[in-house]
Amino acid sequence: MKKGLSDRQKQTRSGYLFLIFPIIIFGIFTIFPMFFALFISFYDWNLLIPDKPFVGLANYIELFQDEVFLIATKNTIIYALGVVPVQTILSLFLAFLMNQKLPGRGFFRLAFYLPAVTASVVTSTIFIWIYSKPGLLNYLLSLAGINGTDWLTNPNTALLSIMALNVWSTSGYFMITFLAGLQNIPASVYEAAKIDGASAWTQFWKITFPLVRPVTYFVVVLSLIGCFQVFDQVFIMSQGGPVNSTTTMSFFVYINSFKYFRLGYGAASAIILAMIIYFVTVVQKRYFPPEPY
Amino acid sequence: MKKIRLSKIFFWLLLVGMTFIYMGPFLFSLSISLNAEQDVFQWPIKLIPQKWTFKNYIQIWEDLPFGRWLTNSLIISIIQTISNVFFSSLAGFAFARLRFPGRNFFFSLFMASLMIPGIILLIPKFIVLNEFHLINTYSGIILPGLVSVVNIFLMKQFFETIPKALEEAALIDGCSYFKIYWKIFLPISKPALAAVAIYTFQGSWNEFMWTVIVTTTSDMFTLPVGMNFLKNEFLVNWPLLMAGTILISLPTLVIFIVFQRYFVQGVGTSGLKE
Amino acid sequence: MARVELKNINKIYDKKVTAISDANIVIEDQEFAILVGPSGCGKSTLLRMIAGLESITSGDLLIDGVRVNDLAPKDRDIAMVFQNYALYPHMTVFDNMAFGLKLRKTPKKEIKERVHHAAEILGLTDLLKRRPKAMSGGQRQRVAIGRAIVRQPKVFLFDEPLSNLDAKLRVQMRTEIKRLHKQLETTIIYVTHDQTEAMTMGNKIIVLDKGLIQQIDSPMRLYNFPANQFVAGFIGSPNMNFIEGKIEKGNRILFKSPDITFSIPENLETLASNFLNQEIILGFRPESIYDQNNENVAWLTEKVKIEIDVIEPIGAETFIYFQANGNDICMRTTSNKEYYTGQSIHIGFDTTRLYFFDKKTGSILR
């Protein structure tokens, strides 16, 4: 029964040879860190102190008594709940407009996608200027007779401002995703609906929306995961301030790990964040599955 | 029919309006970067500068380590892009085309890892690199991004659309599996490879968080991190800052315009299917 | 220059699904052998095992007496033409043909000669610089064949090479491949699901069904002496007609069924008497049915009355369909008589062309 094994062996040898590099990189920078993160979350692991004692659940217990962590959690949830729906609806709407085969589509696509391919540091910097007291936003508001505020230093508006930036900068990416989904819907389906007498509005809700549901699912998952880990904008624009009003969980992880060098504590908060993300995606899959039919 | 026309015009106007929202900030920063006056905080705001100058674009090279950051950014992005294109396609080929024990295990493992939020890996990655004394080195910045699971997945999906007979014909012609990959699959997968290259380059060029964490001195900064540094140091000099943002955005903008179809069509269609 | 021999070849997938069981085939040097059968019968699997693209579970595969089971495809000295051509889309016609030779480190000059020679045979000389995309289906098919020819292999394997072509081109390529076979003087193993292709091209036909070899024979022997009901029904167009009935003894020995009953002709009496009172299946081809009122043929059975259901005039011949025992029966006549639907005619069967099959096993009764 040795027949054909030679080819099998060749495939096995080639297969592992082709995969060895990714497996090593992946092992060192993903698999190992995953377990190691859990491990150090049970230690008082300070980068500057050689002694790293086991502390059991102390880090986790401390987290739940840490007011800043609780604020960060609340901020992160507000952030995700605010950004995800707006971003999803906006990008679907943009994709719907783009799918109307109107002149200048190439240019519009470029315009909408531009923020998504631009470095976060660039968009954030531009928006610091836009949001500043004598900035563009307030100028535009003043034209409408509204008196603006200093958006990023006002604790009431800082988080909201960053959320708006996020919607603006990533909706173009999701629009492209939706657009691909829309273009997969055969024209004959719409033609059939038109013959059945469906209005544009009915067509959108009864045909387009259900048929792009798998795409919507995908977009919402990606958007959620992205929002829960938001870091760059907070780091660049507000450093968590004013008075922790923009401290998100990722920023909390960063501050504790790389500013205060409390890596064990940081790891514990990262693990709670991961658990929240996991929980949310499971809930989404359970209650809003991609294909319910 | 008239009603449809009207709605089309309405849609088109909406698109134009949205375009201003999405492009406006960039045009605005371009305008500021060309403004000759130091104090741009004038009220009311002038959307178009009265005195034009390119001096900010020159000053950024002269007074700041902009060239150094650019070099760092280029080295890092190019190495990561080449590595991703090669190793992701090679691994994608193995997953799509070779049968060997453990294939499904590794593939599921790779895919499952997509569920892990990057944030929890940050600290351990830092500790590992610290052990190897790679903090604040090119290796430290580059190593974790040499291959990505998403790219492997994209390449696998693409390779699966290539007819099996092509591989068999090559096998009969005398190709080894590596040669099948190198001489047959790579040349006919240019759209997918281009997509992987573009996405990787863009991601690498814009990467911020990891670089912030592993770099400690300004000579190791990449453009985005350097830009942030600049922002903190020169918050008053907006024209200079905006010139920096424009310069950083240029490569991705050019790549996006030139390779737009690869972004949009993504992967999936190839010259093979007819 | 090559004799291909399959000895007790089995193919079992995942230790469960049997794709081929106990195949024994000998293909002589320079033979044009056809593997034919309905889809899923295992013909492609068999070919792919010969090519080395599929492992052999058990048994021996010999090429020129050498066991090649464990050899890689490239070391078996075979060439294969695929159904969808499998041309390398990024290479020109020349490079497509030269690729295998380059990998074998054939000298450049020789590659050039061989490719040009093959191109000449196939009429591809003007297309050598083109890419597959810019060619028609027929041209691509020729390139695929050319790629096989330049290798000068011991055995050519064809996997349904014509099924992607339109009907007209298919007929043309059929003759072309036959001519090529004569010219190249090599062994060809050719897979098809089309029995017409099999009959017209091969000189040895291997009929497969459900992973089992049903019969190996020349085209005419397959047609005239099918080994079982499957082969009888598969070979020939329109299909052979089958009706179930019983052999009974009246005054003479009778074939008895609800709609069709007739005395067994003398030449079959001895055979039929072995199956007295048994259910059998009677088989007869459309051209073995005659209109007794119209055609004068000597060796017919006694008259059977039928009513015409559907008429299909083709021109040179006419197909007449009628119902018997709930089956559609097809009759083919070359007479110029005008028939009409609902007409009753008396038919008779060519006594020398009646086949009896075992109802349970389907094998022919002789």
CSV table of C-alpha atoms in Angstrom, one decimal, chain C:
chain,number,residue,atom,x,y,z
C,1,MET,CA,6.0,2.2,-28.9
C,2,ALA,CA,4.1,1.6,-25.8
C,3,ARG,CA,1.9,-1.0,-24.4
C,4,VAL,CA,-0.2,0.0,-21.4
C,5,GLU,CA,-1.4,-2.7,-19.1
C,6,LEU,CA,-3.7,-2.4,-16.1
C,7,LYS,CA,-3.8,-5.3,-13.8
C,8,ASN,CA,-6.5,-5.6,-11.1
C,9,ILE,CA,-6.5,-1.8,-10.6
C,10,ASN,CA,-8.7,-0.5,-7.8
C,11,LYS,CA,-9.4,3.0,-6.7
C,12,ILE,CA,-11.0,3.5,-3.3
C,13,TYR,CA,-11.4,7.0,-1.9
C,14,ASP,CA,-11.0,7.5,1.9
C,15,LYS,CA,-11.2,3.8,2.4
C,16,LYS,CA,-14.9,4.0,1.6
C,17,VAL,CA,-16.0,5.0,-1.8
C,18,THR,CA,-15.0,2.6,-4.6
C,19,ALA,CA,-14.4,4.5,-7.8
C,20,ILE,CA,-12.8,1.7,-9.8
C,21,SER,CA,-12.9,-1.9,-9.0
C,22,ASP,CA,-10.7,-4.5,-10.5
C,23,ALA,CA,-9.9,-3.0,-13.8
C,24,ASN,CA,-8.0,-5.2,-16.2
C,25,ILE,CA,-7.1,-3.7,-19.5
C,26,VAL,CA,-4.4,-4.2,-22.1
C,27,ILE,CA,-3.8,-1.5,-24.6
C,28,GLU,CA,-1.5,-2.5,-27.4
C,29,ASP,CA,1.2,-0.3,-29.0
C,30,GLN,CA,-0.3,2.2,-31.4
C,31,GLU,CA,-3.8,1.4,-30.4
C,32,PHE,CA,-6.5,4.1,-30.2
C,33,ALA,CA,-8.2,3.1,-27.0
C,34,ILE,CA,-11.4,4.8,-25.8
C,35,LEU,CA,-12.7,4.9,-22.2
C,36,VAL,CA,-16.4,5.6,-22.5
C,37,GLY,CA,-19.3,5.6,-20.1
C,38,PRO,CA,-21.8,8.0,-18.5
C,39,SER,CA,-20.6,10.7,-16.1
C,40,GLY,CA,-19.4,9.3,-12.8
C,41,CYS,CA,-18.5,5.9,-14.3
C,42,GLY,CA,-14.9,6.3,-13.4
C,43,LYS,CA,-13.4,6.8,-16.8
C,44,SER,CA,-11.6,10.0,-15.9
C,45,THR,CA,-10.4,8.5,-12.7
C,46,LEU,CA,-8.9,5.7,-14.7
C,47,LEU,CA,-7.2,8.0,-17.1
C,48,ARG,CA,-5.9,10.2,-14.3
C,49,MET,CA,-4.5,7.1,-12.6
C,50,ILE,CA,-2.6,6.3,-15.8
C,51,ALA,CA,-1.4,9.9,-15.9
C,52,GLY,CA,-0.3,9.7,-12.3
C,53,LEU,CA,-2.5,12.5,-11.2
C,54,GLU,CA,-4.5,10.1,-9.0
C,55,SER,CA,-3.0,7.5,-6.8
C,56,ILE,CA,-3.7,3.8,-7.4
C,57,THR,CA,-5.2,2.1,-4.4
C,58,SER,CA,-4.1,-1.4,-5.5
C,59,GLY,CA,-3.1,-3.2,-8.6
C,60,ASP,CA,-0.4,-2.7,-11.1
C,61,LEU,CA,0.0,-0.2,-13.9
C,62,LEU,CA,2.5,-1.2,-16.5
C,63,ILE,CA,3.9,0.9,-19.4
C,64,ASP,CA,6.0,-1.3,-21.7
C,65,GLY,CA,6.2,-3.9,-19.0
C,66,VAL,CA,7.5,-1.5,-16.4
C,67,ARG,CA,5.5,-0.9,-13.2
C,68,VAL,CA,4.9,2.8,-13.0
C,69,ASN,CA,2.5,3.1,-10.1
C,70,ASP,CA,4.9,5.0,-8.0
C,71,LEU,CA,6.4,7.2,-10.7
C,72,ALA,CA,5.5,10.9,-10.8
C,73,PRO,CA,3.5,12.1,-13.8
C,74,LYS,CA,6.5,13.7,-15.4
C,75,ASP,CA,8.5,10.5,-15.2
C,76,ARG,CA,5.9,8.3,-16.9
C,77,ASP,CA,6.6,9.6,-20.4
C,78,ILE,CA,3.0,10.5,-21.1
C,79,ALA,CA,1.3,13.6,-22.3
C,80,MET,CA,-2.2,14.7,-21.6
C,81,VAL,CA,-4.7,16.9,-23.3
C,82,PHE,CA,-7.3,18.4,-20.9
C,83,GLN,CA,-11.0,19.1,-21.4
C,84,ASN,CA,-10.6,22.8,-20.8
C,85,TYR,CA,-7.2,22.8,-22.6
C,86,ALA,CA,-5.4,24.0,-19.5
C,87,LEU,CA,-3.2,26.3,-21.5
C,88,TYR,CA,-0.9,28.5,-19.5
C,89,PRO,CA,-2.6,31.9,-20.1
C,90,HIS,CA,0.5,34.0,-19.5
C,91,MET,CA,2.6,32.2,-22.2
C,92,THR,CA,2.5,32.4,-25.9
C,93,VAL,CA,1.6,29.4,-28.0
C,94,PHE,CA,5.3,28.7,-28.5
C,95,ASP,CA,6.1,28.9,-24.8
C,96,ASN,CA,3.1,26.8,-24.0
C,97,MET,CA,4.4,24.0,-26.2
C,98,ALA,CA,8.0,24.5,-25.2
C,99,PHE,CA,7.4,24.7,-21.5
C,100,GLY,CA,7.7,20.9,-20.8
C,101,LEU,CA,10.8,20.6,-23.0
C,102,LYS,CA,12.5,23.6,-21.2
C,103,LEU,CA,11.9,21.9,-17.9
C,104,ARG,CA,13.5,18.8,-19.3
C,105,LYS,CA,16.5,20.9,-20.3
C,106,THR,CA,16.1,20.0,-24.0
C,107,PRO,CA,18.6,22.0,-26.1
C,108,LYS,CA,17.1,25.3,-27.4
C,109,LYS,CA,17.6,24.4,-31.0
C,110,GLU,CA,15.8,21.1,-30.6
C,111,ILE,CA,12.9,22.8,-28.8
C,112,LYS,CA,12.5,25.2,-31.7
C,113,GLU,CA,12.5,22.4,-34.2
C,114,ARG,CA,10.1,20.3,-32.4
C,115,VAL,CA,7.7,23.1,-31.7
C,116,HIS,CA,7.8,24.3,-35.3
C,117,HIS,CA,7.2,20.8,-36.5
C,118,ALA,CA,4.2,20.3,-34.3
C,119,ALA,CA,2.9,23.7,-35.2
C,120,GLU,CA,3.1,22.7,-38.9
C,121,ILE,CA,1.2,19.5,-38.4
C,122,LEU,CA,-1.5,21.3,-36.5
C,123,GLY,CA,-1.6,24.4,-38.7
C,124,LEU,CA,-0.5,26.7,-35.9
C,125,THR,CA,2.6,28.2,-37.5
C,126,ASP,CA,1.1,31.6,-37.8
C,127,LEU,CA,-0.2,31.7,-34.2
C,128,LEU,CA,3.0,30.9,-32.3
C,129,LYS,CA,3.3,34.3,-30.9
C,130,ARG,CA,-0.3,34.6,-29.8
C,131,ARG,CA,-1.6,34.1,-26.3
C,132,PRO,CA,-4.4,31.6,-25.5
C,133,LYS,CA,-6.8,34.4,-24.8
C,134,ALA,CA,-6.7,35.6,-28.4
C,135,MET,CA,-7.6,32.3,-29.9
C,136,SER,CA,-10.8,30.4,-30.7
C,137,GLY,CA,-11.7,27.2,-28.9
C,138,GLY,CA,-10.6,25.0,-31.8
C,139,GLN,CA,-7.2,26.7,-32.0
C,140,ARG,CA,-6.7,26.4,-28.2
C,141,GLN,CA,-7.5,22.7,-28.5
C,142,ARG,CA,-4.8,22.4,-31.2
C,143,VAL,CA,-2.3,24.1,-29.0
C,144,ALA,CA,-3.1,21.7,-26.2
C,145,ILE,CA,-2.6,18.8,-28.6
C,146,GLY,CA,0.6,20.5,-29.8
C,147,ARG,CA,1.9,20.7,-26.3
C,148,ALA,CA,1.5,17.0,-26.0
C,149,ILE,CA,3.0,16.2,-29.4
C,150,VAL,CA,6.3,18.1,-28.9
C,151,ARG,CA,7.0,16.0,-25.9
C,152,GLN,CA,7.0,12.8,-28.1
C,153,PRO,CA,5.6,10.8,-25.3
C,154,LYS,CA,5.0,7.0,-25.3
C,155,VAL,CA,1.3,7.5,-24.6
C,156,PHE,CA,-1.1,10.3,-25.3
C,157,LEU,CA,-3.9,10.8,-22.9
C,158,PHE,CA,-7.0,12.7,-23.9
C,159,ASP,CA,-9.6,13.7,-21.3
C,160,GLU,CA,-12.8,14.7,-23.1
C,161,PRO,CA,-10.9,17.0,-25.3
C,162,LEU,CA,-13.8,17.9,-27.6
C,163,SER,CA,-16.6,18.5,-25.2
C,164,ASN,CA,-16.0,22.2,-25.0
C,165,LEU,CA,-16.3,22.7,-28.8
C,166,ASP,CA,-19.4,23.3,-30.8
C,167,ALA,CA,-20.9,20.4,-32.7
C,168,LYS,CA,-19.5,21.2,-36.1
C,169,LEU,CA,-16.0,21.8,-34.9
C,170,ARG,CA,-16.2,18.6,-32.8
C,171,VAL,CA,-16.8,16.5,-35.9
C,172,GLN,CA,-13.9,18.2,-37.7
C,173,MET,CA,-11.5,17.7,-34.8
C,174,ARG,CA,-12.6,14.1,-34.5
C,175,THR,CA,-11.2,13.4,-38.0
C,176,GLU,CA,-8.2,15.5,-37.3
C,177,ILE,CA,-7.2,13.6,-34.2
C,178,LYS,CA,-7.7,10.3,-36.0
C,179,ARG,CA,-5.4,11.4,-38.8
C,180,LEU,CA,-2.9,12.6,-36.2
C,181,HIS,CA,-3.0,9.2,-34.6
C,182,LYS,CA,-2.1,7.6,-37.9
C,183,GLN,CA,0.7,10.1,-38.5
C,184,LEU,CA,2.3,9.8,-35.1
C,185,GLU,CA,2.0,6.1,-34.7
C,186,THR,CA,1.6,6.2,-30.9
C,187,THR,CA,-0.7,4.8,-28.3
C,188,ILE,CA,-3.7,7.0,-27.5
C,189,ILE,CA,-6.0,6.6,-24.5
C,190,TYR,CA,-9.0,8.8,-25.0
C,191,VAL,CA,-11.8,9.5,-22.5
C,192,THR,CA,-15.3,10.5,-23.6
C,193,HIS,CA,-18.9,10.3,-22.5
C,194,ASP,CA,-20.1,10.5,-26.1
C,195,GLN,CA,-20.6,7.1,-27.6
C,196,THR,CA,-20.6,8.5,-31.2
C,197,GLU,CA,-17.1,9.8,-30.5
C,198,ALA,CA,-16.1,6.5,-29.1
C,199,MET,CA,-17.4,4.5,-32.0
C,200,THR,CA,-16.0,6.8,-34.7
C,201,MET,CA,-12.5,7.3,-33.3
C,202,GLY,CA,-11.3,4.2,-31.4
C,203,ASN,CA,-10.3,0.8,-32.4
C,204,LYS,CA,-10.6,-0.5,-28.9
C,205,ILE,CA,-13.4,0.7,-26.7
C,206,ILE,CA,-13.6,0.1,-23.0
C,207,VAL,CA,-17.1,0.7,-21.7
C,208,LEU,CA,-17.4,1.6,-18.0
C,209,ASP,CA,-20.3,1.9,-15.7
C,210,LYS,CA,-20.2,2.5,-11.9
C,211,GLY,CA,-16.5,1.8,-11.7
C,212,LEU,CA,-16.8,-1.5,-13.4
C,213,ILE,CA,-15.5,-2.5,-16.9
C,214,GLN,CA,-18.6,-3.7,-18.8
C,215,GLN,CA,-16.9,-4.7,-22.1
C,216,ILE,CA,-13.8,-4.2,-24.0
C,217,ASP,CA,-14.1,-4.6,-27.8
C,218,SER,CA,-13.9,-3.1,-31.2
C,219,PRO,CA,-16.7,-0.6,-32.1
C,220,MET,CA,-18.6,-3.0,-34.4
C,221,ARG,CA,-18.4,-5.9,-32.0
C,222,LEU,CA,-19.7,-3.7,-29.2
C,223,TYR,CA,-22.6,-2.7,-31.4
C,224,ASN,CA,-23.4,-6.2,-32.6
C,225,PHE,CA,-22.5,-8.3,-29.6
C,226,PRO,CA,-23.0,-6.3,-26.5
C,227,ALA,CA,-22.1,-8.1,-23.3
C,228,ASN,CA,-25.0,-6.8,-21.3
C,229,GLN,CA,-28.0,-4.6,-21.3
C,230,PHE,CA,-25.9,-1.5,-20.2
C,231,VAL,CA,-23.6,-1.8,-23.2
C,232,ALA,CA,-26.5,-2.5,-25.5
C,233,GLY,CA,-28.3,0.5,-24.3
C,234,PHE,CA,-25.3,2.8,-24.2
C,235,ILE,CA,-23.9,2.1,-27.6
C,236,GLY,CA,-25.9,3.1,-30.6
C,237,SER,CA,-28.2,6.1,-31.3
C,238,PRO,CA,-31.1,6.1,-30.9
C,239,ASN,CA,-30.8,3.7,-28.0
C,240,MET,CA,-31.7,0.0,-28.2
C,241,ASN,CA,-35.3,-0.6,-27.2
C,242,PHE,CA,-36.0,-2.8,-24.2
C,243,ILE,CA,-39.2,-4.5,-23.2
C,244,GLU,CA,-39.9,-6.9,-20.3
C,245,GLY,CA,-41.7,-10.1,-21.1
C,246,LYS,CA,-42.0,-13.8,-20.3
C,247,ILE,CA,-41.0,-16.9,-22.3
C,248,GLU,CA,-44.0,-19.2,-22.5
C,249,LYS,CA,-44.8,-22.4,-24.2
C,250,GLY,CA,-47.9,-22.4,-26.4
C,251,ASN,CA,-48.0,-24.2,-29.7
C,252,ARG,CA,-44.6,-22.8,-30.2
C,253,ILE,CA,-42.4,-21.0,-27.7
C,254,LEU,CA,-43.7,-17.4,-27.2
C,255,PHE,CA,-42.4,-14.1,-26.1
C,256,LYS,CA,-45.3,-12.8,-24.2
C,257,SER,CA,-45.9,-9.3,-22.9
C,258,PRO,CA,-49.0,-7.1,-22.5
C,259,ASP,CA,-48.6,-5.3,-25.8
C,260,ILE,CA,-46.1,-7.3,-27.8
C,261,THR,CA,-46.3,-11.1,-28.2
C,262,PHE,CA,-44.8,-13.2,-30.9
C,263,SER,CA,-43.5,-16.7,-31.5
C,264,ILE,CA,-39.8,-17.0,-30.9
C,265,PRO,CA,-38.2,-17.6,-34.3
C,266,GLU,CA,-36.5,-20.9,-35.0
C,267,ASN,CA,-32.9,-19.6,-34.7
C,268,LEU,CA,-33.6,-18.6,-31.1
C,269,GLU,CA,-35.9,-21.5,-30.0
C,270,THR,CA,-33.1,-23.5,-28.3
C,271,LEU,CA,-31.9,-20.5,-26.4
C,272,ALA,CA,-35.4,-19.4,-25.4
C,273,SER,CA,-36.4,-22.9,-24.3
C,274,ASN,CA,-33.8,-22.6,-21.5
C,275,PHE,CA,-35.8,-19.8,-20.0
C,276,LEU,CA,-39.3,-21.2,-20.1
C,277,ASN,CA,-41.7,-19.4,-17.8
C,278,GLN,CA,-39.0,-16.9,-16.8
C,279,GLU,CA,-39.1,-13.1,-17.0
C,280,ILE,CA,-36.5,-11.8,-19.4
C,281,ILE,CA,-35.8,-8.5,-21.2
C,282,LEU,CA,-36.0,-8.4,-24.9
C,283,GLY,CA,-33.7,-5.9,-26.7
C,284,PHE,CA,-33.9,-4.8,-30.3
C,285,ARG,CA,-32.5,-1.8,-32.1
C,286,PRO,CA,-34.7,0.8,-33.9
C,287,GLU,CA,-33.4,-0.4,-37.3
C,288,SER,CA,-34.4,-4.0,-36.6
C,289,ILE,CA,-38.1,-3.1,-36.7
C,290,TYR,CA,-39.8,-3.3,-40.1
C,291,ASP,CA,-43.2,-2.3,-41.4
C,292,GLN,CA,-44.7,-5.6,-42.6
C,293,ASN,CA,-47.2,-4.0,-44.9
C,294,ASN,CA,-44.6,-2.0,-46.6
C,295,GLU,CA,-41.2,-3.6,-46.5
C,296,ASN,CA,-40.4,-7.0,-47.8
C,297,VAL,CA,-37.8,-8.5,-45.6
C,298,ALA,CA,-37.4,-12.3,-45.4
C,299,TRP,CA,-36.3,-13.0,-41.8
C,300,LEU,CA,-39.0,-11.2,-39.8
C,301,THR,CA,-41.0,-12.4,-36.8
C,302,GLU,CA,-44.7,-12.7,-37.2
C,303,LYS,CA,-46.8,-9.6,-37.3
C,304,VAL,CA,-47.3,-7.4,-34.3
C,305,LYS,CA,-49.9,-4.6,-34.4
C,306,ILE,CA,-48.9,-1.2,-33.0
C,307,GLU,CA,-50.3,2.3,-33.2
C,308,ILE,CA,-48.0,5.2,-34.2
C,309,ASP,CA,-47.5,7.8,-31.5
C,310,VAL,CA,-45.0,10.3,-32.8
C,311,ILE,CA,-43.3,10.7,-36.2
C,312,GLU,CA,-39.9,12.3,-36.7
C,313,PRO,CA,-39.0,12.6,-40.4
C,314,ILE,CA,-35.2,13.3,-40.7
C,315,GLY,CA,-35.0,13.0,-44.5
C,316,ALA,CA,-33.1,9.9,-45.3
C,317,GLU,CA,-34.9,8.1,-42.6
C,318,THR,CA,-37.9,8.4,-40.4
C,319,PHE,CA,-38.2,7.7,-36.7
C,320,ILE,CA,-41.5,6.3,-35.6
C,321,TYR,CA,-42.4,6.1,-31.9
C,322,PHE,CA,-45.0,3.9,-30.4
C,323,GLN,CA,-46.0,2.7,-26.9
C,324,ALA,CA,-45.5,-0.8,-25.8
C,325,ASN,CA,-45.9,-1.9,-22.2
C,326,GLY,CA,-45.7,1.7,-21.1
C,327,ASN,CA,-42.3,2.2,-22.8
C,328,ASP,CA,-41.5,4.5,-25.8
C,329,ILE,CA,-40.3,2.3,-28.6
C,330,CYS,CA,-38.4,3.8,-31.4
C,331,MET,CA,-38.4,2.4,-34.9
C,332,ARG,CA,-36.3,3.6,-37.7
C,333,THR,CA,-37.4,3.2,-41.3
C,334,THR,CA,-35.8,4.3,-44.6
C,335,SER,CA,-39.0,3.9,-46.5
C,336,ASN,CA,-40.5,7.0,-48.2
C,337,LYS,CA,-44.0,6.1,-47.1
C,338,GLU,CA,-46.0,8.9,-45.4
C,339,TYR,CA,-47.1,7.8,-42.0
C,340,TYR,CA,-49.5,9.6,-39.7
C,341,THR,CA,-50.1,9.8,-36.0
C,342,GLY,CA,-52.6,7.3,-34.8
C,343,GLN,CA,-52.1,5.0,-37.7
C,344,SER,CA,-52.0,1.3,-37.0
C,345,ILE,CA,-49.3,-0.7,-38.7
C,346,HIS,CA,-48.0,-4.2,-38.5
C,347,ILE,CA,-44.4,-4.5,-37.6
C,348,GLY,CA,-42.0,-7.4,-37.4
C,349,PHE,CA,-38.6,-7.8,-35.8
C,350,ASP,CA,-35.4,-8.9,-37.6
C,351,THR,CA,-35.0,-12.4,-36.2
C,352,THR,CA,-31.2,-12.2,-36.4
C,353,ARG,CA,-31.1,-9.1,-34.3
C,354,LEU,CA,-33.0,-9.9,-31.2
C,355,TYR,CA,-31.2,-9.9,-27.9
C,356,PHE,CA,-32.3,-11.5,-24.6
C,357,PHE,CA,-31.1,-10.1,-21.3
C,358,ASP,CA,-31.3,-11.5,-17.8
C,359,LYS,CA,-33.8,-9.4,-15.9
C,360,LYS,CA,-31.8,-9.5,-12.7
C,361,THR,CA,-28.2,-9.2,-13.8
C,362,GLY,CA,-28.7,-7.5,-17.1
C,363,SER,CA,-26.1,-9.8,-18.8
C,364,ILE,CA,-26.9,-11.1,-22.2
C,365,LEU,CA,-28.4,-14.6,-22.6
C,366,ARG,CA,-26.6,-16.7,-25.1
